[in-house]
Coordinates of C-alpha atoms in Angstrom, one line a residue:
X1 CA 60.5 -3.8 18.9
X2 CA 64.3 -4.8 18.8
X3 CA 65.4 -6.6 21.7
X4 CA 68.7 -8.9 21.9
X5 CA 68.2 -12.2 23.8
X6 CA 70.2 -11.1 26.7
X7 CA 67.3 -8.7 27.4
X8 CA 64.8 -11.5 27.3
X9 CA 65.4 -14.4 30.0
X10 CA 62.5 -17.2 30.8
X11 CA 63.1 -18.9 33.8
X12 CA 61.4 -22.4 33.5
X13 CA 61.6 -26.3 32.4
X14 CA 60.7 -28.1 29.3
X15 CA 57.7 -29.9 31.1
X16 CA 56.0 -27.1 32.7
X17 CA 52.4 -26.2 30.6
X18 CA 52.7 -22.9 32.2
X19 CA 56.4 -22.1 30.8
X20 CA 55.3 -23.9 27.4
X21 CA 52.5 -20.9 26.9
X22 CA 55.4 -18.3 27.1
X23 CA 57.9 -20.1 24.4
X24 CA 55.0 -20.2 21.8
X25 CA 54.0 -16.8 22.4
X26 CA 57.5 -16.0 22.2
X27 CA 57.8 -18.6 18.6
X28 CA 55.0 -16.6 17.3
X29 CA 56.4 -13.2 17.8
X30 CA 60.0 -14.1 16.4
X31 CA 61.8 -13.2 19.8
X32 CA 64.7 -15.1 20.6
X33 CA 65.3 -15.7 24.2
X34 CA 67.4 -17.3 27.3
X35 CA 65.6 -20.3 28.9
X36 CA 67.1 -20.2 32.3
X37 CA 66.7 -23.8 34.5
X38 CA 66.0 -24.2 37.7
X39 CA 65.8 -27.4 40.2
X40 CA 62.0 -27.8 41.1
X41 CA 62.0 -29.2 44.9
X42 CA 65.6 -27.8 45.4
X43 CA 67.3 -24.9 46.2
X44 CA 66.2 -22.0 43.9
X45 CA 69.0 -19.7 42.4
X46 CA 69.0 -16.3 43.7
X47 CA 67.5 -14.8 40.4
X48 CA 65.1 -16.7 40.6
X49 CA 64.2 -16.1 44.0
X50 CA 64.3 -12.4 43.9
X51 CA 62.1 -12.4 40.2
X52 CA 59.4 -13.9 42.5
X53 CA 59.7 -13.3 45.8
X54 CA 55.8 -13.7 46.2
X55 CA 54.6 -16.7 44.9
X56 CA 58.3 -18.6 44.0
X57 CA 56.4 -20.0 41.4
X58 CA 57.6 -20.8 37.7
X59 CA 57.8 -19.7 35.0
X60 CA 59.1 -15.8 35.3
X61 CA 60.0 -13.7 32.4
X62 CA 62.8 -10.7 32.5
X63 CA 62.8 -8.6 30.2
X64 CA 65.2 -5.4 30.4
X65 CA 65.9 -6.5 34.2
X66 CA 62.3 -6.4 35.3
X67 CA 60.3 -10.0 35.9
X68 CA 56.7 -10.4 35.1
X69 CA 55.3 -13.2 36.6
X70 CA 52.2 -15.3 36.1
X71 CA 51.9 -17.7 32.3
X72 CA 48.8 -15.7 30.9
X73 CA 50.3 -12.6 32.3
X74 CA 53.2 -13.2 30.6
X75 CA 51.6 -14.1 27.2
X76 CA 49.7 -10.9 27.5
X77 CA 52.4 -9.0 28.1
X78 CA 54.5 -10.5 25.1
X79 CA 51.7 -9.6 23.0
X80 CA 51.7 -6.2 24.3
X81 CA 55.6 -5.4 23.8
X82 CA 56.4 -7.4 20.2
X83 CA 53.7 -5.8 18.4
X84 CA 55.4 -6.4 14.9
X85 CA 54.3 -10.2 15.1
X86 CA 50.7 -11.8 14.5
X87 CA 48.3 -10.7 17.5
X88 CA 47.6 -13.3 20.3
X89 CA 44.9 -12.0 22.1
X90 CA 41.7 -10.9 19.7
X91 CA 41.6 -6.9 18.7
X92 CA 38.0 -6.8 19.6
X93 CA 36.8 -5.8 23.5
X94 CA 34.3 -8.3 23.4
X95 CA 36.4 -11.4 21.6
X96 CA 39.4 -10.6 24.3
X97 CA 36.7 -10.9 27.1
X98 CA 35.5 -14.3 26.5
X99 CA 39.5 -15.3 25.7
X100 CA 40.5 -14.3 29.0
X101 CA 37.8 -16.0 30.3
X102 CA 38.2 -19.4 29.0
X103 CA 42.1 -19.3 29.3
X104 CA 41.1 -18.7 33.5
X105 CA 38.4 -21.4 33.1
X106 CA 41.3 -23.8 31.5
X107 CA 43.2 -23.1 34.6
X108 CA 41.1 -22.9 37.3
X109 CA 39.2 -26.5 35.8
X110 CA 41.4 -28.5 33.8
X111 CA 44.8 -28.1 35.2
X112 CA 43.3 -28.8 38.6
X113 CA 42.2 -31.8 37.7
X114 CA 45.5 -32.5 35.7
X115 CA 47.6 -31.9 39.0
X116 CA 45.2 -34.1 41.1
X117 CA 45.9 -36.8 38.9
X118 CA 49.3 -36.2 38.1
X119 CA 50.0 -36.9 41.6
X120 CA 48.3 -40.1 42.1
X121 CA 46.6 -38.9 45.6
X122 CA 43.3 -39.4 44.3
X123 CA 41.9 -43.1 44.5
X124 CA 38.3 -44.5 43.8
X125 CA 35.4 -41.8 43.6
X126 CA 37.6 -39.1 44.1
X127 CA 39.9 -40.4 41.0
X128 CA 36.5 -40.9 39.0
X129 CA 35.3 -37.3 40.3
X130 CA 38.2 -35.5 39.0
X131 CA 38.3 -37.2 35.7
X132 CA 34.5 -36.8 35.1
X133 CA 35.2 -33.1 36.0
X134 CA 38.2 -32.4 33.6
X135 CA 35.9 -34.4 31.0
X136 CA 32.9 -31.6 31.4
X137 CA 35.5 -29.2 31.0
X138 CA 36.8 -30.5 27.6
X139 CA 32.9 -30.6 26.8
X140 CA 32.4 -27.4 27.5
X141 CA 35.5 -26.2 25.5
X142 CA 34.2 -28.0 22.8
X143 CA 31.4 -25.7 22.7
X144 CA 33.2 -22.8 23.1
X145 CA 35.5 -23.9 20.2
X146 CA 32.8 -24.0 18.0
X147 CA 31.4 -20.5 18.6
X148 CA 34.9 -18.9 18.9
X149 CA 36.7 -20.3 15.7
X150 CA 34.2 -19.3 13.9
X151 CA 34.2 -22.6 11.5
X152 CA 38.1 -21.8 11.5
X153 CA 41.0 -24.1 12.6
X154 CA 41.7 -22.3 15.8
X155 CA 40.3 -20.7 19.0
X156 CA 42.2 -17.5 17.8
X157 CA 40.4 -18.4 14.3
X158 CA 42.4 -18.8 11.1
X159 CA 45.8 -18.8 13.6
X160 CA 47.0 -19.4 17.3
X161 CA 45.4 -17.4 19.8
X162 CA 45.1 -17.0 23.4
X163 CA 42.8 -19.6 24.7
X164 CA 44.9 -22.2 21.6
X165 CA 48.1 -21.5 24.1
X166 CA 46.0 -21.7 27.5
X167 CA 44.5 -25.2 26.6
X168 CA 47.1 -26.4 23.8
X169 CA 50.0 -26.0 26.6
X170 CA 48.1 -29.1 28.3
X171 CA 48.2 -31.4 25.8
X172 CA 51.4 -33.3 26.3
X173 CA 50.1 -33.9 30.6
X174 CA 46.5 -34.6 29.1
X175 CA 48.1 -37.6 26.4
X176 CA 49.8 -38.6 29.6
X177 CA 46.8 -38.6 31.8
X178 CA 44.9 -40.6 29.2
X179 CA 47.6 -43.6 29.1
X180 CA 48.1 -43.7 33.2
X181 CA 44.3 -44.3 33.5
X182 CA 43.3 -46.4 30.3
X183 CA 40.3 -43.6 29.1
X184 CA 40.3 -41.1 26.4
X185 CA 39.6 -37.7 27.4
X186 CA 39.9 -35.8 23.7
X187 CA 37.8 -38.0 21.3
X188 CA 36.3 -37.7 17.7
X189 CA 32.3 -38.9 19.9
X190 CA 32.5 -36.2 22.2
X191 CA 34.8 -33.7 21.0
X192 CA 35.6 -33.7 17.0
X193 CA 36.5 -30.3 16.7
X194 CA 39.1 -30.9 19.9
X195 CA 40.0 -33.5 18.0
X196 CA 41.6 -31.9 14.8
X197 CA 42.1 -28.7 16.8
X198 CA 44.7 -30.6 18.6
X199 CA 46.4 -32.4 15.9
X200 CA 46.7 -28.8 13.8
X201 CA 48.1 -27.2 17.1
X202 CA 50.8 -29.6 17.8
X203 CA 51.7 -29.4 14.3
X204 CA 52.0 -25.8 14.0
X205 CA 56.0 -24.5 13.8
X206 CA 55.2 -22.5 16.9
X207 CA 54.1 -25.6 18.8
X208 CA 56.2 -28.5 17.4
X209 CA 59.8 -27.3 18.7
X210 CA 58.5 -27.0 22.6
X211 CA 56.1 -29.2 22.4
X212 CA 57.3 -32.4 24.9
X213 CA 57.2 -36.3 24.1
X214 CA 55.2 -38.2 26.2
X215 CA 57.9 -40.9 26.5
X216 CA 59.7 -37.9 28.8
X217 CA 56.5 -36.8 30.7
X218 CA 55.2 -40.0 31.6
X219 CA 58.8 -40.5 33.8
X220 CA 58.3 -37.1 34.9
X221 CA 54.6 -38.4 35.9
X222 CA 56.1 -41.1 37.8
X223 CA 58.7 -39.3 39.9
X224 CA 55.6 -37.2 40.7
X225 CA 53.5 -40.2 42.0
X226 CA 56.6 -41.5 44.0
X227 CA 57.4 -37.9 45.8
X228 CA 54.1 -37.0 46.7
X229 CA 53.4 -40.8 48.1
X230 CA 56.6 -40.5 50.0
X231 CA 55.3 -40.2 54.6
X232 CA 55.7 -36.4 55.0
X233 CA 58.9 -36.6 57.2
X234 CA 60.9 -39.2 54.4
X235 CA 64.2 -39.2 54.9
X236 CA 64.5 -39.6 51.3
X237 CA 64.1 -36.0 49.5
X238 CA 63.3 -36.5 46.0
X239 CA 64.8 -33.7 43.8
X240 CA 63.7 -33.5 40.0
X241 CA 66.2 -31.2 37.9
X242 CA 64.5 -29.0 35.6
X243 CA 67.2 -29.6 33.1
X244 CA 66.5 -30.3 29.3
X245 CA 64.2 -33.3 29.4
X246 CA 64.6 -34.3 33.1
X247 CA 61.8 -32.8 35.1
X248 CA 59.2 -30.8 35.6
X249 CA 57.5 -27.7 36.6
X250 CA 53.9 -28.8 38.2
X251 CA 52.3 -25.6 39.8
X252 CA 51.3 -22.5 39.3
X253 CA 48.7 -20.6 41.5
X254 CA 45.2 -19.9 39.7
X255 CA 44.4 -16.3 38.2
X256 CA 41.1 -16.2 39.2
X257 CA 38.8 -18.6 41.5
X258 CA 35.5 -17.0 40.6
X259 CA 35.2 -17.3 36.9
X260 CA 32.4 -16.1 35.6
X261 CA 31.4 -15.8 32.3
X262 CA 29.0 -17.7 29.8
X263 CA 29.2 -19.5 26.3
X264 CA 28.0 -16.7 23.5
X265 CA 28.7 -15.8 20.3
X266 CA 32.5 -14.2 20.1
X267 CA 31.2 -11.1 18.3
X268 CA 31.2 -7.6 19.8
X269 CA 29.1 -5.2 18.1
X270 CA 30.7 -1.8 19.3
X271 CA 28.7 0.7 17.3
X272 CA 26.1 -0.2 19.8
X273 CA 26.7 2.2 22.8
X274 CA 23.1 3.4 24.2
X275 CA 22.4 3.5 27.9
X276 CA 19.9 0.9 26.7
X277 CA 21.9 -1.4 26.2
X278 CA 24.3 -1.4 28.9
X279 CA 23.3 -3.4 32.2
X280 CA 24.4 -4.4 35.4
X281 CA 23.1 -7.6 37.2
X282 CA 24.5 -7.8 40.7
X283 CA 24.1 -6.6 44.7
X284 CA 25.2 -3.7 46.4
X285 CA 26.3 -5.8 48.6
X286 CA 29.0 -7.4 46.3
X287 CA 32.4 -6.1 46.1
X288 CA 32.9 -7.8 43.0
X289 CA 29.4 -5.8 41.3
X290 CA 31.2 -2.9 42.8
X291 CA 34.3 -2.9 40.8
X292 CA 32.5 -2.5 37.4
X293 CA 30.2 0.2 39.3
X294 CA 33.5 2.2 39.6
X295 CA 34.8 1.6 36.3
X296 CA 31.3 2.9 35.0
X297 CA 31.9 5.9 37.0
X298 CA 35.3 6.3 36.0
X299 CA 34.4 6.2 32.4
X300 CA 30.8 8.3 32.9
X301 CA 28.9 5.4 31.3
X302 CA 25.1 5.5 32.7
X303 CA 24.0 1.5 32.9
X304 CA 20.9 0.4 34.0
X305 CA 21.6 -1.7 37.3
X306 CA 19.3 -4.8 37.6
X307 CA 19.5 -5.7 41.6
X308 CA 19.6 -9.8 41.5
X309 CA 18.1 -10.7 45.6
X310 CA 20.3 -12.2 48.4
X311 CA 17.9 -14.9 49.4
X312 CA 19.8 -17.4 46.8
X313 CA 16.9 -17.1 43.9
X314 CA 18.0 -16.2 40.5
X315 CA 16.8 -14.0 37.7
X316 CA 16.0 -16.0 34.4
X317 CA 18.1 -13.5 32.8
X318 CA 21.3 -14.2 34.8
X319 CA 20.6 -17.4 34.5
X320 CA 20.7 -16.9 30.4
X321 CA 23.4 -14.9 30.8
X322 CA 25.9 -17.1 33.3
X323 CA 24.5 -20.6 32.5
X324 CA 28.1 -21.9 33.9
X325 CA 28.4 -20.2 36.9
X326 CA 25.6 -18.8 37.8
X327 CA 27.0 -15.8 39.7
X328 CA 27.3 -11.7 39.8
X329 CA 28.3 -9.6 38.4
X330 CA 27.0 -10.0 34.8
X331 CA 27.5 -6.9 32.4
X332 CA 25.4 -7.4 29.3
X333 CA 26.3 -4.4 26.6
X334 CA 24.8 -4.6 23.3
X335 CA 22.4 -7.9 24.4
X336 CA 26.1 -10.1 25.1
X337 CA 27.4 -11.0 28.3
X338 CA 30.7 -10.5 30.1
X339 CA 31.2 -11.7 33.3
X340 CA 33.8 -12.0 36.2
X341 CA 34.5 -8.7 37.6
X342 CA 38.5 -8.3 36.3
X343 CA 37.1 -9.1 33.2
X344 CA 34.2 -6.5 32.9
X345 CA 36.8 -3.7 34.2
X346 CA 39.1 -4.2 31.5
X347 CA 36.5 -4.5 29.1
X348 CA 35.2 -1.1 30.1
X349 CA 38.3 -0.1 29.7
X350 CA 39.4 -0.9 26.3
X351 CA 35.6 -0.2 24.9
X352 CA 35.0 3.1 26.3
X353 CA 38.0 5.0 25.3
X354 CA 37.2 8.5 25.9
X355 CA 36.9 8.3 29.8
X356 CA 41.0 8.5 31.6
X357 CA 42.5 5.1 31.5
X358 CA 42.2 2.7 34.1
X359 CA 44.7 0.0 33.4
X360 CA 48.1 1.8 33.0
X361 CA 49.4 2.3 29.5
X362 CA 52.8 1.0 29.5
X363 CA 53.1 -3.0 29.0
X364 CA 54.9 -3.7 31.9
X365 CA 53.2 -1.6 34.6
X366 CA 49.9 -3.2 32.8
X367 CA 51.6 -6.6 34.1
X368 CA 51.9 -5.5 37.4
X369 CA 48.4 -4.1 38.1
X370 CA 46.9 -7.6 36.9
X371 CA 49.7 -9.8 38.7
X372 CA 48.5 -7.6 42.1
X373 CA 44.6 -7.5 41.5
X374 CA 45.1 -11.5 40.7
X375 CA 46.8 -11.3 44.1
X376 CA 43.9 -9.4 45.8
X377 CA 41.4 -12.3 44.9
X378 CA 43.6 -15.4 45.1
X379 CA 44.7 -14.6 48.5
X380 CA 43.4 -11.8 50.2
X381 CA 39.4 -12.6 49.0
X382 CA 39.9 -16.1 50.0
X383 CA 41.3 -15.3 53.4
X384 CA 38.1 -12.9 53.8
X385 CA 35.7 -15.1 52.8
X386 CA 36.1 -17.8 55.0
X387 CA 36.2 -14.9 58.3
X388 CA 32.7 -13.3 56.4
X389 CA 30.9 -16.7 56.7
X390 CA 31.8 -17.2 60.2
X391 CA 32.4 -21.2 60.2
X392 CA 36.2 -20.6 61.2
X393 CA 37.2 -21.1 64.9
X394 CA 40.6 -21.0 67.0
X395 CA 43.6 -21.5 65.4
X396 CA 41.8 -21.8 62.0
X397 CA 40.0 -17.9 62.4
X398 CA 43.5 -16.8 63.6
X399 CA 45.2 -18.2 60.3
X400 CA 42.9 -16.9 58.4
X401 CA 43.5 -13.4 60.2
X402 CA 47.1 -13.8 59.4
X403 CA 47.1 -14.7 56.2
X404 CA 44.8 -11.6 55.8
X405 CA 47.1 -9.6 57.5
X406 CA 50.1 -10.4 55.4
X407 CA 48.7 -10.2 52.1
X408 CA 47.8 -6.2 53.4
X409 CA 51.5 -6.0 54.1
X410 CA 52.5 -7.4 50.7
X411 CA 50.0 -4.6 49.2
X412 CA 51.4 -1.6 51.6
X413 CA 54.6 -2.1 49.7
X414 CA 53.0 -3.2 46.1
X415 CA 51.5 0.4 46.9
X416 CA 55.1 2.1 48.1
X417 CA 56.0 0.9 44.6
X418 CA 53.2 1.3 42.2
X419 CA 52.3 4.4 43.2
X420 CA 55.4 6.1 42.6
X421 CA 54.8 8.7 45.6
X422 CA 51.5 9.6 44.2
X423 CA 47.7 9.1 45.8
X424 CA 47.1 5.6 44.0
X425 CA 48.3 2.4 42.9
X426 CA 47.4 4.1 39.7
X427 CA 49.1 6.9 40.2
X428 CA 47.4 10.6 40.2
X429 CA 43.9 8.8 39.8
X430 CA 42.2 5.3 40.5
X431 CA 43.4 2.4 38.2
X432 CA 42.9 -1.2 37.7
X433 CA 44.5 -2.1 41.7
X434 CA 43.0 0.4 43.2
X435 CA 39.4 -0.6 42.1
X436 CA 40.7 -4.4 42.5
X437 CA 41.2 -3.8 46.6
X438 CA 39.1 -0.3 47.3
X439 CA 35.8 -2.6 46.7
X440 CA 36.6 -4.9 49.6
X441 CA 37.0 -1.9 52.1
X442 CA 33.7 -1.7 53.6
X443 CA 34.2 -5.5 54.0
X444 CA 37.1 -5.0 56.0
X445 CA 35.8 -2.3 58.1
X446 CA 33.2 -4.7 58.9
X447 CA 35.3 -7.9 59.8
X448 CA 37.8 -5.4 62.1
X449 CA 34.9 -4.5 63.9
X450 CA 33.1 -8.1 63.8
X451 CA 36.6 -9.7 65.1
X452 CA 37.9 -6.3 67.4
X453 CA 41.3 -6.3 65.0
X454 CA 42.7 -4.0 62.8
X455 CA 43.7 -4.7 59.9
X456 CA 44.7 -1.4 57.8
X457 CA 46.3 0.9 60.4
X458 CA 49.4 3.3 60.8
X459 CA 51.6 1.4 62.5
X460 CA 52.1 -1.3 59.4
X461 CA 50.2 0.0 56.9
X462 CA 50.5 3.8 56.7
X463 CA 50.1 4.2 53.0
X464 CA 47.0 2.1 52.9
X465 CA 45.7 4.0 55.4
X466 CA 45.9 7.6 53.4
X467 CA 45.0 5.8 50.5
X468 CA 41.7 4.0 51.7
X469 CA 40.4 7.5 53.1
X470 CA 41.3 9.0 49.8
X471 CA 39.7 6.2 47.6
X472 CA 36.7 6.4 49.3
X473 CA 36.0 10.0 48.9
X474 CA 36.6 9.8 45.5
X475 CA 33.2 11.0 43.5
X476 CA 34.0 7.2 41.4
X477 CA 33.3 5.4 44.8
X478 CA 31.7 7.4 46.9
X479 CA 28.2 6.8 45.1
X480 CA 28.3 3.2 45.4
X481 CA 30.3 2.4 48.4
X482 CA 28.1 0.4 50.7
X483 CA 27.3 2.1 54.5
X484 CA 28.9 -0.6 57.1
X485 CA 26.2 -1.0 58.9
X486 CA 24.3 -2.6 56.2
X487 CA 26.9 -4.6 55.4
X488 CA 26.8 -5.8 58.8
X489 CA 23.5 -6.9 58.9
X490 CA 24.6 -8.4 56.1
X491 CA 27.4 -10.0 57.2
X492 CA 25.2 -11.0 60.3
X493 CA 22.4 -13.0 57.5
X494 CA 25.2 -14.9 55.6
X495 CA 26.8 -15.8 59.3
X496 CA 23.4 -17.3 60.3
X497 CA 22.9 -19.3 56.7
X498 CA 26.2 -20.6 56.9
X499 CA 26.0 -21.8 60.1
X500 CA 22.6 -23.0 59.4
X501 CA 24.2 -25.1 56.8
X502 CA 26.7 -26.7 58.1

């Protein structure tokens, strides 16, 4: 795809992990493009500002005037458009699965742990807690290394690949961890094949140019410790420049907070398509089983659904087939697993072909529907779990209903937009959004009437309303959508344990 580098603008710094991912994706594709700065805790510049009015978060691409936001959104949607270079993400369902999996693990675990440090909040056990946690990670990324190079150099195999950006974009902040606390976190007795995977990444032509020195991150680190030490009302505002070599980018919100997915051999075997050997381990209560209900629906794929119980036990099987998580869903196809519910829908996607698509087909409207079912979870999910377990009183149960609130607003309009004056987010039919939001509907029936609020109505949400009635009449959902007064003796149970708890 031709493209001149005034249609391709990155806004982002040198020091940012996140804005790192897209410049190697971009190195490996052969596409030149415009890195645009911007002042971290500053004044944004107006582009940048109306790129990302949502999050305000670094980096953003533009490409042909339209932003995509979100690092392994962006690298997904670089490998999608400049198809003429090596692939990034792996051509099999299957291999892609566990990739986009790991890369959300790498996030959700490691850079967590990163930023704790980084900050230098954390002191005595908690310090010790979060480096013992990003040191299971690496273990546990060892093991997937092993089983996804396949004996090769790389993650990706014989060249760079997705998870190689996710975790290789952190290698510069990990060196730099290592030498601010005096312990080695990448080492030949714990992780050998980390070990050389590093040093062949960082040598790699895509790598070496954006690649940062440590000299220059370790005084980023510093300015880090000293700003977020400063009292909260300081006086003294302390601005780093994301200019070449002077700052840094430190944040970016999670993709997923519910990864689920297990260590298995990155093969996909997709001659095998029986009924047999398709299963679904999960609840009817979950909203999360429900998404890949729909998308089996969608795609008229008969499964086998194998009911896990609500009392907290768990099958040996899911147990086998999560051993990290240990949570629902869990589609196993061909005896291998695939978990986290985003993940199962787009692997039903991609595998079963002949049913109508349910992520859109163009790159950049295939951006959108993950940046906005990302959304969904990150913000919306979290705001309903913590009103579904019932431990939130006064002012904290009424920012919680905000924040609920809000994110519904957000989606009336992310619906105004994606719809394009049609039924769905998708469109004519249900797609990747609509799935991503339709499954928490009966949960949001039941918290309006647990709480005596509305939270989908005409008067700010008119287009959610005509769409919710219409999603769940559709012969996809109607099938498996869950009668609310189940869900609220549900809701009642988990209220009651919760409390019980606490």
């Amino acid at each position: 795809m031709a493209t001149t580098t005034s249609d391709v603008k990155l806004l982002g710094s040198w020091a940012s992990p996140f804005v790192m991912r897209a410049q190697i994706a971009f190195n490996i594709k052969s596409v030149s493009y415009e890195l645009l700065e911007e002042t971290l805790y500053g004044p944004k510049s107006q582009l940048f500002l109306q790129s990302n009015p949502i999050h305000k978060k670094m980096p953003v691409l533009i490409h042909a005037d339209k932003p995509i936001c979100e690092s392994l959104i962006i690298v997904q949607y670089i490998d999608d458009v400049w198809t003429n270079g090596p692939t990034i993400l792996p051509s099999d369902p299957y291999d892609r699965a566990i990739a986009r999996f790991w890369a959300a693990y790498i996030d959700d675990k490691c850079f967590a742990s990163i930023q704790d440090i980084a900050r230098g909040l954390l002191e005595g056990e908690a310090k010790k807690a979060a480096i013992e946690q990003m040191s299971l990670g690496l273990i546990l990324l060892e093991e997937a290394f092993e089983k996804c190079s396949k004996g090769k150099g790389y993650f990706g195999g014989e060249k760079i690949g997705y998870i190689d950006i996710a975790l290789g974009s952190l290698l510069g902040w990990i060196k730099v961890m290592e030498k601010m606390l005096g312990v080695k976190l990448i080492y030949e007795a714990k992780a050998p094949g980390l070990v050389g995977w590093a040093e062949r990444f960082c040598e790699d032509s895509a790598v070496k140019e954006v690649m940062p020195e440590i000299e220059k991150l370790e005084e980023v680190a510093k300015l880090l410790h000293a700003m977020f030490k400063a009292p909260p009302n300081s006086s003294h505002r302390l601005f780093i420049a994301l200019y070449p070599r002077t700052g840094y980018r430190d944040y970016r919100p999670s993709l997923n907070t519910r990864n689920q997915i297990c260590i298995r051999d990155c093969v996909c075997d997709q001659s095998a398509m029986a009924t047999s050997d398709v299963k679904l381990l999960g609840s009817w209560v979950s909203p999360f089983v429900m998404r890949a209900q729909i998308a089996f629906n969608i795609k008229s794929v008969s499964y086998e659904f194998l009911q896990e119980t609500l009392d907290g036990s768990k099958s040996q099987l899911l147990l086998q087939s999560n051993p990290i998580h240990k949570k629902i869903p869990v589609l196993i196809h061909a005896d291998k697993p695939i978990c986290e519910s985003l993940i199962i829908v787009q692997y039903i996607d991609e595998v079963w072909t002949n049913g109508p698509n349910i992520l859109p087909s163009d790159p950049y409207d295939r951006a959108i529907a993950r940046f906005w079912a990302a959304y969904i979870d990150d913000k919306c999910f979290a705001s309903f779990l913590e009103i579904a377990r019932g431990l939130l009183e006064g002012e904290a149960k009424k920012a919680a209903i905000e924040q609920m609130s809000s994110g519904l607003i957000l989606l009336e309009e992310a619906f105004e937009k994606c719809s394009k004056g049609k039924g769905y987010f998708g469109g004519e039919k249900i797609g990747y959004i609509d799935i991503a939001l339709g499954s928490f509907l009966g949960w949001i029936k039941v918290i309006e009437k647990m709480l005596g609020v509305k939270l989908i109505y005409e008067a700010k949400t008119p287009g959610l309303v005509g769409w919710a009635e219409r999603f769940c009449e559709d012969s996809a959902v109607k099938e498996v959508m869950p009668e609310i007064e189940k869900l609220e003796e549900v809701a009642k149970l988990l209220q009651a344990k919760y409390k019980g708890s606490s």
